[in-house]
Short mmCIF file of C-alpha atoms and ligand atoms in Angstrom, two decimals:
data_model
loop_
_atom_site.label_atom_id
_atom_site.label_comp_id
_atom_site.label_asym_id
_atom_site.label_seq_id
_atom_site.Cartn_x
_atom_site.Cartn_y
_atom_site.Cartn_z
CA MET E 1 -139.35 -42.52 -79.13
CA LYS E 2 -138.63 -44.56 -82.27
CA LYS E 3 -138.32 -42.42 -85.38
CA ILE E 4 -139.49 -43.89 -88.68
CA LEU E 5 -138.24 -42.14 -91.78
CA VAL E 6 -139.94 -42.47 -95.15
CA ALA E 7 -137.19 -41.63 -97.67
CA THR E 8 -138.45 -41.70 -101.24
CA GLU E 9 -136.76 -39.96 -104.12
CA LYS E 10 -139.87 -40.90 -106.12
CA PRO E 11 -142.68 -40.05 -103.66
CA PHE E 12 -145.65 -42.20 -102.73
CA ALA E 13 -149.09 -40.78 -103.57
CA PRO E 14 -150.16 -38.33 -100.82
CA ILE E 15 -153.00 -40.66 -99.78
CA ALA E 16 -150.43 -43.41 -99.13
CA VAL E 17 -148.20 -41.07 -97.10
CA ASP E 18 -151.25 -40.18 -94.96
CA GLY E 19 -151.91 -43.88 -94.38
CA ILE E 20 -148.29 -44.57 -93.39
CA ARG E 21 -148.31 -41.58 -91.05
CA ARG E 22 -151.52 -42.86 -89.40
CA VAL E 23 -150.04 -46.32 -88.72
CA ILE E 24 -146.92 -44.76 -87.20
CA ASP E 25 -148.86 -42.21 -85.12
CA GLN E 26 -151.21 -44.87 -83.79
CA ALA E 27 -148.26 -47.01 -82.72
CA GLY E 28 -146.86 -44.04 -80.79
CA PHE E 29 -143.78 -43.63 -82.99
CA GLU E 30 -142.42 -40.50 -84.66
CA PHE E 31 -142.98 -40.02 -88.39
CA ALA E 32 -140.43 -38.27 -90.63
CA LEU E 33 -140.55 -37.67 -94.37
CA LEU E 34 -137.84 -37.02 -96.96
CA GLU E 35 -139.23 -36.83 -100.48
CA LYS E 36 -137.71 -35.94 -103.86
CA TYR E 37 -134.23 -35.61 -102.38
CA THR E 38 -131.63 -34.64 -104.92
CA SER E 39 -128.39 -35.74 -103.28
CA LYS E 40 -127.05 -38.63 -101.26
CA GLU E 41 -125.92 -36.09 -98.66
CA GLN E 42 -129.55 -35.17 -97.95
CA PHE E 43 -130.43 -38.84 -97.51
CA LYS E 44 -127.40 -39.42 -95.25
CA GLU E 45 -128.33 -36.49 -93.07
CA ALA E 46 -131.98 -37.53 -92.72
CA VAL E 47 -131.14 -41.12 -91.86
CA GLN E 48 -128.79 -40.19 -89.00
CA THR E 49 -131.54 -40.05 -86.37
CA ALA E 50 -133.87 -42.70 -87.80
CA HIS E 51 -134.55 -46.03 -86.09
CA ALA E 52 -136.46 -47.40 -89.07
CA LEU E 53 -136.51 -46.61 -92.75
CA ILE E 54 -139.14 -47.05 -95.48
CA ILE E 55 -137.79 -46.81 -99.03
CA ARG E 56 -138.73 -47.59 -102.63
CA SER E 57 -135.96 -47.95 -105.22
CA ASP E 58 -133.78 -45.68 -103.06
CA LYS E 59 -130.24 -47.02 -102.73
CA VAL E 60 -129.29 -48.12 -99.23
CA ASP E 61 -125.60 -48.87 -99.49
CA ARG E 62 -122.84 -49.24 -96.91
CA GLU E 63 -122.31 -45.48 -96.75
CA ILE E 64 -125.97 -44.82 -95.92
CA LEU E 65 -125.94 -47.61 -93.33
CA GLU E 66 -122.80 -46.20 -91.76
CA ALA E 67 -124.48 -42.80 -91.43
CA ALA E 68 -127.57 -44.42 -89.89
CA SER E 69 -126.15 -45.26 -86.47
CA ASN E 70 -129.58 -45.75 -84.80
CA LEU E 71 -131.10 -47.79 -87.61
CA ALA E 72 -132.60 -51.19 -86.70
CA ILE E 73 -134.74 -51.95 -89.75
CA VAL E 74 -135.12 -50.93 -93.39
CA VAL E 75 -138.21 -51.95 -95.35
CA ARG E 76 -138.28 -51.74 -99.12
CA ALA E 77 -141.94 -50.92 -99.88
CA GLY E 78 -142.02 -53.16 -102.92
CA ALA E 79 -140.75 -56.47 -104.22
CA GLY E 80 -137.18 -56.12 -105.52
CA TYR E 81 -134.51 -55.40 -102.91
CA ASP E 82 -131.46 -55.22 -105.18
CA ASN E 83 -131.16 -51.56 -104.08
CA ILE E 84 -130.20 -52.62 -100.55
CA ASP E 85 -126.68 -53.80 -99.74
CA LEU E 86 -127.83 -56.83 -97.76
CA GLN E 87 -124.34 -57.76 -96.52
CA ALA E 88 -123.79 -54.22 -95.25
CA ALA E 89 -127.20 -54.31 -93.54
CA THR E 90 -126.28 -57.57 -91.82
CA ASP E 91 -122.88 -56.16 -90.84
CA HIS E 92 -124.64 -53.19 -89.22
CA GLN E 93 -127.21 -55.46 -87.55
CA VAL E 94 -129.98 -53.88 -89.57
CA VAL E 95 -132.95 -56.07 -90.53
CA ALA E 96 -133.90 -55.68 -94.20
CA MET E 97 -137.40 -56.57 -95.41
CA ASN E 98 -139.57 -56.21 -98.50
CA THR E 99 -143.34 -56.22 -98.94
CA PRO E 100 -143.90 -58.95 -101.54
CA GLY E 101 -147.11 -58.86 -103.57
CA GLN E 102 -148.29 -55.45 -102.39
CA ASN E 103 -147.65 -53.56 -105.63
CA SER E 104 -147.92 -56.49 -108.05
CA ASN E 105 -151.24 -55.69 -109.67
CA ALA E 106 -150.09 -52.23 -110.73
CA VAL E 107 -147.00 -53.70 -112.42
CA ALA E 108 -149.01 -56.45 -114.10
CA GLU E 109 -151.53 -53.96 -115.50
CA LEU E 110 -148.70 -51.86 -116.92
CA ALA E 111 -147.12 -54.91 -118.58
CA LEU E 112 -150.34 -55.68 -120.45
CA GLY E 113 -150.73 -51.98 -121.29
CA PHE E 114 -147.28 -52.09 -122.90
CA MET E 115 -148.32 -55.12 -124.97
CA VAL E 116 -151.39 -53.32 -126.30
CA MET E 117 -149.27 -50.29 -127.11
CA MET E 118 -146.69 -52.35 -129.02
CA ALA E 119 -149.41 -54.34 -130.83
CA ARG E 120 -150.98 -51.04 -131.98
CA ASN E 121 -147.68 -49.61 -133.26
CA ASN E 122 -147.31 -47.06 -130.46
CA TYR E 123 -150.74 -45.66 -131.43
CA ASN E 124 -149.38 -44.15 -134.64
CA GLY E 125 -152.63 -44.66 -136.53
CA SER E 126 -151.50 -47.59 -138.70
CA ALA E 127 -153.18 -51.01 -138.57
CA GLY E 128 -151.78 -52.99 -135.66
CA THR E 129 -152.52 -56.46 -134.34
CA GLU E 130 -154.48 -57.95 -131.44
CA LEU E 131 -153.35 -59.80 -128.36
CA SER E 132 -156.17 -62.32 -128.58
CA GLY E 133 -154.94 -65.73 -129.73
CA LYS E 134 -151.26 -64.85 -129.28
CA LYS E 135 -148.86 -66.77 -127.05
CA ILE E 136 -147.42 -65.01 -124.02
CA GLY E 137 -144.46 -66.36 -122.06
CA ILE E 138 -144.14 -65.34 -118.43
CA HIS E 139 -140.49 -65.38 -117.45
CA ALA E 140 -140.65 -66.01 -113.69
CA TYR E 141 -143.96 -66.85 -112.07
CA GLY E 142 -143.92 -64.74 -108.91
CA ASN E 143 -146.63 -62.36 -107.72
CA VAL E 144 -146.44 -60.12 -110.79
CA GLY E 145 -146.02 -62.95 -113.31
CA ARG E 146 -149.05 -64.74 -111.97
CA LEU E 147 -151.23 -61.63 -112.33
CA VAL E 148 -149.91 -60.99 -115.84
CA GLY E 149 -151.06 -64.51 -116.74
CA LYS E 150 -154.49 -63.89 -115.25
CA ILE E 151 -155.01 -60.61 -117.14
CA ALA E 152 -153.54 -62.04 -120.37
CA LYS E 153 -156.18 -64.76 -120.30
CA GLY E 154 -158.82 -62.04 -120.21
CA PHE E 155 -157.34 -60.80 -123.48
CA GLY E 156 -157.69 -64.31 -124.91
CA MET E 157 -153.95 -65.00 -124.93
CA GLU E 158 -152.46 -68.48 -124.56
CA VAL E 159 -150.33 -68.37 -121.42
CA PHE E 160 -146.99 -70.15 -120.89
CA ALA E 161 -144.48 -69.81 -118.07
CA PHE E 162 -141.01 -70.80 -117.03
CA ASP E 163 -139.84 -70.60 -113.43
CA PRO E 164 -137.42 -73.17 -111.98
CA PHE E 165 -138.22 -71.98 -108.44
CA VAL E 166 -142.00 -72.55 -108.60
CA ASP E 167 -143.46 -76.04 -108.55
CA ALA E 168 -145.06 -76.90 -111.92
CA SER E 169 -148.29 -77.97 -110.21
CA VAL E 170 -148.74 -74.45 -108.78
CA ILE E 171 -148.47 -72.90 -112.25
CA GLU E 172 -150.63 -75.54 -113.89
CA ALA E 173 -153.34 -75.01 -111.27
CA ASP E 174 -153.77 -71.52 -112.79
CA GLY E 175 -154.35 -73.04 -116.22
CA VAL E 176 -150.91 -71.94 -117.44
CA THR E 177 -148.70 -74.24 -119.53
CA VAL E 178 -145.31 -74.87 -117.93
CA LEU E 179 -142.31 -74.97 -120.25
CA SER E 180 -139.16 -76.71 -119.12
CA SER E 181 -136.50 -74.23 -120.16
CA VAL E 182 -135.98 -70.57 -120.80
CA GLU E 183 -135.03 -71.41 -124.41
CA GLU E 184 -138.33 -73.19 -124.93
CA LEU E 185 -140.25 -70.22 -123.52
CA TYR E 186 -138.65 -67.72 -125.92
CA LYS E 187 -138.92 -70.08 -128.89
CA THR E 188 -142.63 -70.63 -128.25
CA CYS E 189 -143.95 -67.17 -127.37
CA GLN E 190 -144.40 -64.06 -129.46
CA TYR E 191 -144.83 -61.99 -126.29
CA ILE E 192 -142.45 -62.32 -123.36
CA SER E 193 -143.09 -60.58 -120.05
CA LEU E 194 -140.02 -60.37 -117.83
CA HIS E 195 -140.35 -60.81 -114.06
CA ILE E 196 -136.93 -62.07 -113.02
CA PRO E 197 -134.97 -60.24 -110.31
CA ALA E 198 -131.57 -58.70 -111.04
CA ASN E 199 -128.86 -60.84 -109.48
CA ASP E 200 -125.51 -62.36 -110.45
CA LYS E 201 -127.22 -65.18 -112.36
CA THR E 202 -129.77 -63.08 -114.26
CA LYS E 203 -127.80 -59.94 -115.14
CA GLN E 204 -127.44 -59.63 -118.94
CA SER E 205 -129.05 -63.07 -119.31
CA ILE E 206 -131.63 -61.92 -121.89
CA ASN E 207 -129.32 -62.24 -124.84
CA TYR E 208 -129.08 -62.41 -128.63
CA GLU E 209 -129.82 -66.14 -128.90
CA LEU E 210 -132.98 -65.97 -126.81
CA LEU E 211 -134.34 -62.88 -128.54
CA MET E 212 -133.54 -64.14 -132.04
CA SER E 213 -135.37 -67.40 -131.29
CA MET E 214 -138.70 -65.64 -130.64
CA PRO E 215 -141.43 -66.15 -133.27
CA HIS E 216 -142.33 -63.51 -135.86
CA GLY E 217 -143.80 -60.32 -134.37
CA ALA E 218 -141.73 -60.70 -131.21
CA THR E 219 -142.42 -58.29 -128.37
CA LEU E 220 -140.35 -58.14 -125.22
CA VAL E 221 -141.88 -56.35 -122.23
CA ASN E 222 -139.65 -55.47 -119.31
CA THR E 223 -141.23 -54.34 -116.05
CA ALA E 224 -138.48 -56.05 -114.04
CA ARG E 225 -134.97 -54.57 -114.08
CA LYS E 226 -132.83 -53.07 -116.85
CA GLU E 227 -129.77 -55.07 -115.75
CA VAL E 228 -131.25 -58.38 -116.90
CA ILE E 229 -131.05 -57.30 -120.55
CA HIS E 230 -127.85 -57.67 -122.54
CA GLU E 231 -128.20 -54.25 -124.18
CA ASP E 232 -125.64 -54.73 -126.98
CA ASP E 233 -127.47 -57.90 -127.96
CA LEU E 234 -130.82 -56.11 -127.80
CA LEU E 235 -129.55 -53.40 -130.16
CA ARG E 236 -128.22 -56.03 -132.53
CA VAL E 237 -131.52 -57.93 -132.51
CA MET E 238 -133.50 -54.75 -133.16
CA SER E 239 -131.30 -53.96 -136.13
CA GLU E 240 -131.49 -57.45 -137.56
CA ARG E 241 -135.20 -58.07 -136.92
CA LYS E 242 -137.58 -55.47 -138.28
CA ASP E 243 -140.45 -57.26 -136.51
CA PHE E 244 -138.95 -57.01 -133.00
CA ARG E 245 -140.42 -54.62 -130.41
CA TYR E 246 -139.27 -53.69 -126.95
CA ALA E 247 -141.24 -51.89 -124.23
CA THR E 248 -139.67 -51.18 -120.88
CA ASP E 249 -140.47 -49.49 -117.61
CA ILE E 250 -136.79 -48.97 -116.87
CA ALA E 251 -134.89 -46.70 -119.24
CA PRO E 252 -131.95 -48.67 -120.67
CA ASP E 253 -128.42 -47.27 -120.86
CA CYS E 254 -128.78 -47.37 -124.66
CA LEU E 255 -131.94 -45.23 -124.57
CA GLN E 256 -130.73 -42.55 -126.98
CA GLN E 257 -129.61 -45.10 -129.54
CA LEU E 258 -132.97 -46.89 -129.38
CA ILE E 259 -134.87 -43.62 -129.77
CA GLN E 260 -132.76 -42.59 -132.76
CA GLU E 261 -132.46 -45.92 -134.53
CA HIS E 262 -135.72 -47.69 -133.72
CA PRO E 263 -138.53 -45.18 -133.34
CA GLY E 264 -141.93 -46.82 -133.34
CA LYS E 265 -140.54 -50.20 -132.28
CA PHE E 266 -139.58 -49.16 -128.82
CA PHE E 267 -141.08 -47.49 -125.75
CA ALA E 268 -139.67 -46.55 -122.34
CA THR E 269 -141.43 -44.73 -119.52
CA PRO E 270 -139.69 -41.47 -118.57
CA LYS E 271 -139.50 -42.70 -114.98
CA LYS E 272 -140.12 -46.19 -113.62
CA MET E 273 -143.85 -46.25 -112.97
CA GLY E 274 -144.95 -49.89 -112.78
CA ALA E 275 -145.77 -49.58 -109.09
CA GLN E 276 -146.79 -45.94 -109.33
CA THR E 277 -150.50 -46.14 -108.55
CA GLU E 278 -152.33 -44.92 -105.48
CA GLU E 279 -153.44 -48.47 -104.72
CA ALA E 280 -149.94 -49.94 -104.95
CA ASN E 281 -148.46 -47.07 -102.91
CA ILE E 282 -151.09 -47.52 -100.22
CA ASN E 283 -150.68 -51.30 -100.10
CA ALA E 284 -146.86 -51.34 -100.10
CA GLY E 285 -146.38 -48.25 -97.90
CA ILE E 286 -148.82 -49.29 -95.22
CA ALA E 287 -147.53 -52.87 -95.25
CA ALA E 288 -144.02 -51.48 -94.71
CA ALA E 289 -145.19 -49.32 -91.80
CA ASN E 290 -147.06 -52.24 -90.22
CA GLN E 291 -144.05 -54.53 -90.59
CA ILE E 292 -141.87 -51.97 -88.78
CA VAL E 293 -144.38 -51.50 -85.95
CA ASP E 294 -144.71 -55.27 -85.67
CA TYR E 295 -140.95 -55.72 -85.60
CA PHE E 296 -140.49 -53.15 -82.83
CA THR E 297 -143.42 -54.43 -80.76
CA THR E 298 -143.26 -58.23 -81.25
CA GLY E 299 -139.94 -58.91 -83.00
CA ASN E 300 -141.71 -60.37 -86.05
CA THR E 301 -139.20 -60.87 -88.90
CA ARG E 302 -141.47 -62.67 -91.40
CA PHE E 303 -140.40 -60.68 -94.45
CA LYS E 304 -136.70 -60.45 -93.59
CA VAL E 305 -134.47 -60.84 -96.66
CA ASN E 306 -130.97 -60.64 -95.13
CA ASN E 307 -129.18 -63.07 -92.83
C1 3PG I 1 -140.54 -53.25 -107.01
O1 3PG I 1 -139.49 -53.91 -106.97
O2 3PG I 1 -141.41 -53.37 -106.13
C2 3PG I 1 -140.83 -52.38 -108.19
O3 3PG I 1 -139.74 -52.33 -109.03
C3 3PG I 1 -141.33 -50.98 -107.83
O4 3PG I 1 -140.32 -50.04 -107.57
P1 3PG I 1 -140.65 -48.56 -107.09
O5 3PG I 1 -141.23 -48.64 -105.72
O6 3PG I 1 -139.37 -47.85 -107.13
O7 3PG I 1 -141.66 -47.97 -108.04
#
């Protein structure tokens, strides 16, 4: 019998785990659960007998894949799959998939929540500002970016986007103004919401020049990945610009310095929680389970991300 392991250092909501278990039971497969593991050894041991794996931001590297000698498929219940060594998966003939769009609304809601929090000075009681009438730039118009634009319009914001991989007509159809370069986006918008993946091209790409070019009252919101920020540049910008604010869902390496030097202009969640809602967990977890069942029963590889 095929064994499907859910391995999540940061657990899904119990209601989502129940849903995943139901899908697996109904398909006649075996369900296994490893939550809140504290060492790689525990993960390696659990994966040894698994034929399929459901993960979140859990790192699936070559060592894990080597330990997983029965593994045929790993599904990242979420959008970003930079936590999977895709080459190693391919080398071990393991199919890697994600579940695009399933947790996007939760992340988009958090991004707007961060903007309100920054606009109201971290709720410190002083007079803040409003989002209405402000310009927001969506940096990458994927599933999350698109929803951020939709919610931002509800706040009365003017929405702009830059995404070289999405046809301008698709963005314009949502009533969003397309800008032709990343420089133009940062120069135009007081609020920037980051939705770029972390890869060789994007790592450390959010730099001094871009951040310094933002209009007065600049607020950068990062619900994407910490690696896309050039942290030394961010620190420099925050020192040079008293009006600059940064809110992030992914604690930066320079966290302590930001807390000490820029209190009130900065916020980071204690643990990444953009996708941490019951709804997102249910959607992404059950989609992952269904994709695995479908792969084993019909060979469907629709959401495959490796070669
Ligand atoms: C994603 O890529 O889907 C998000 O970053 C969510 O990650 P998480 O499942 O670890 O919360």
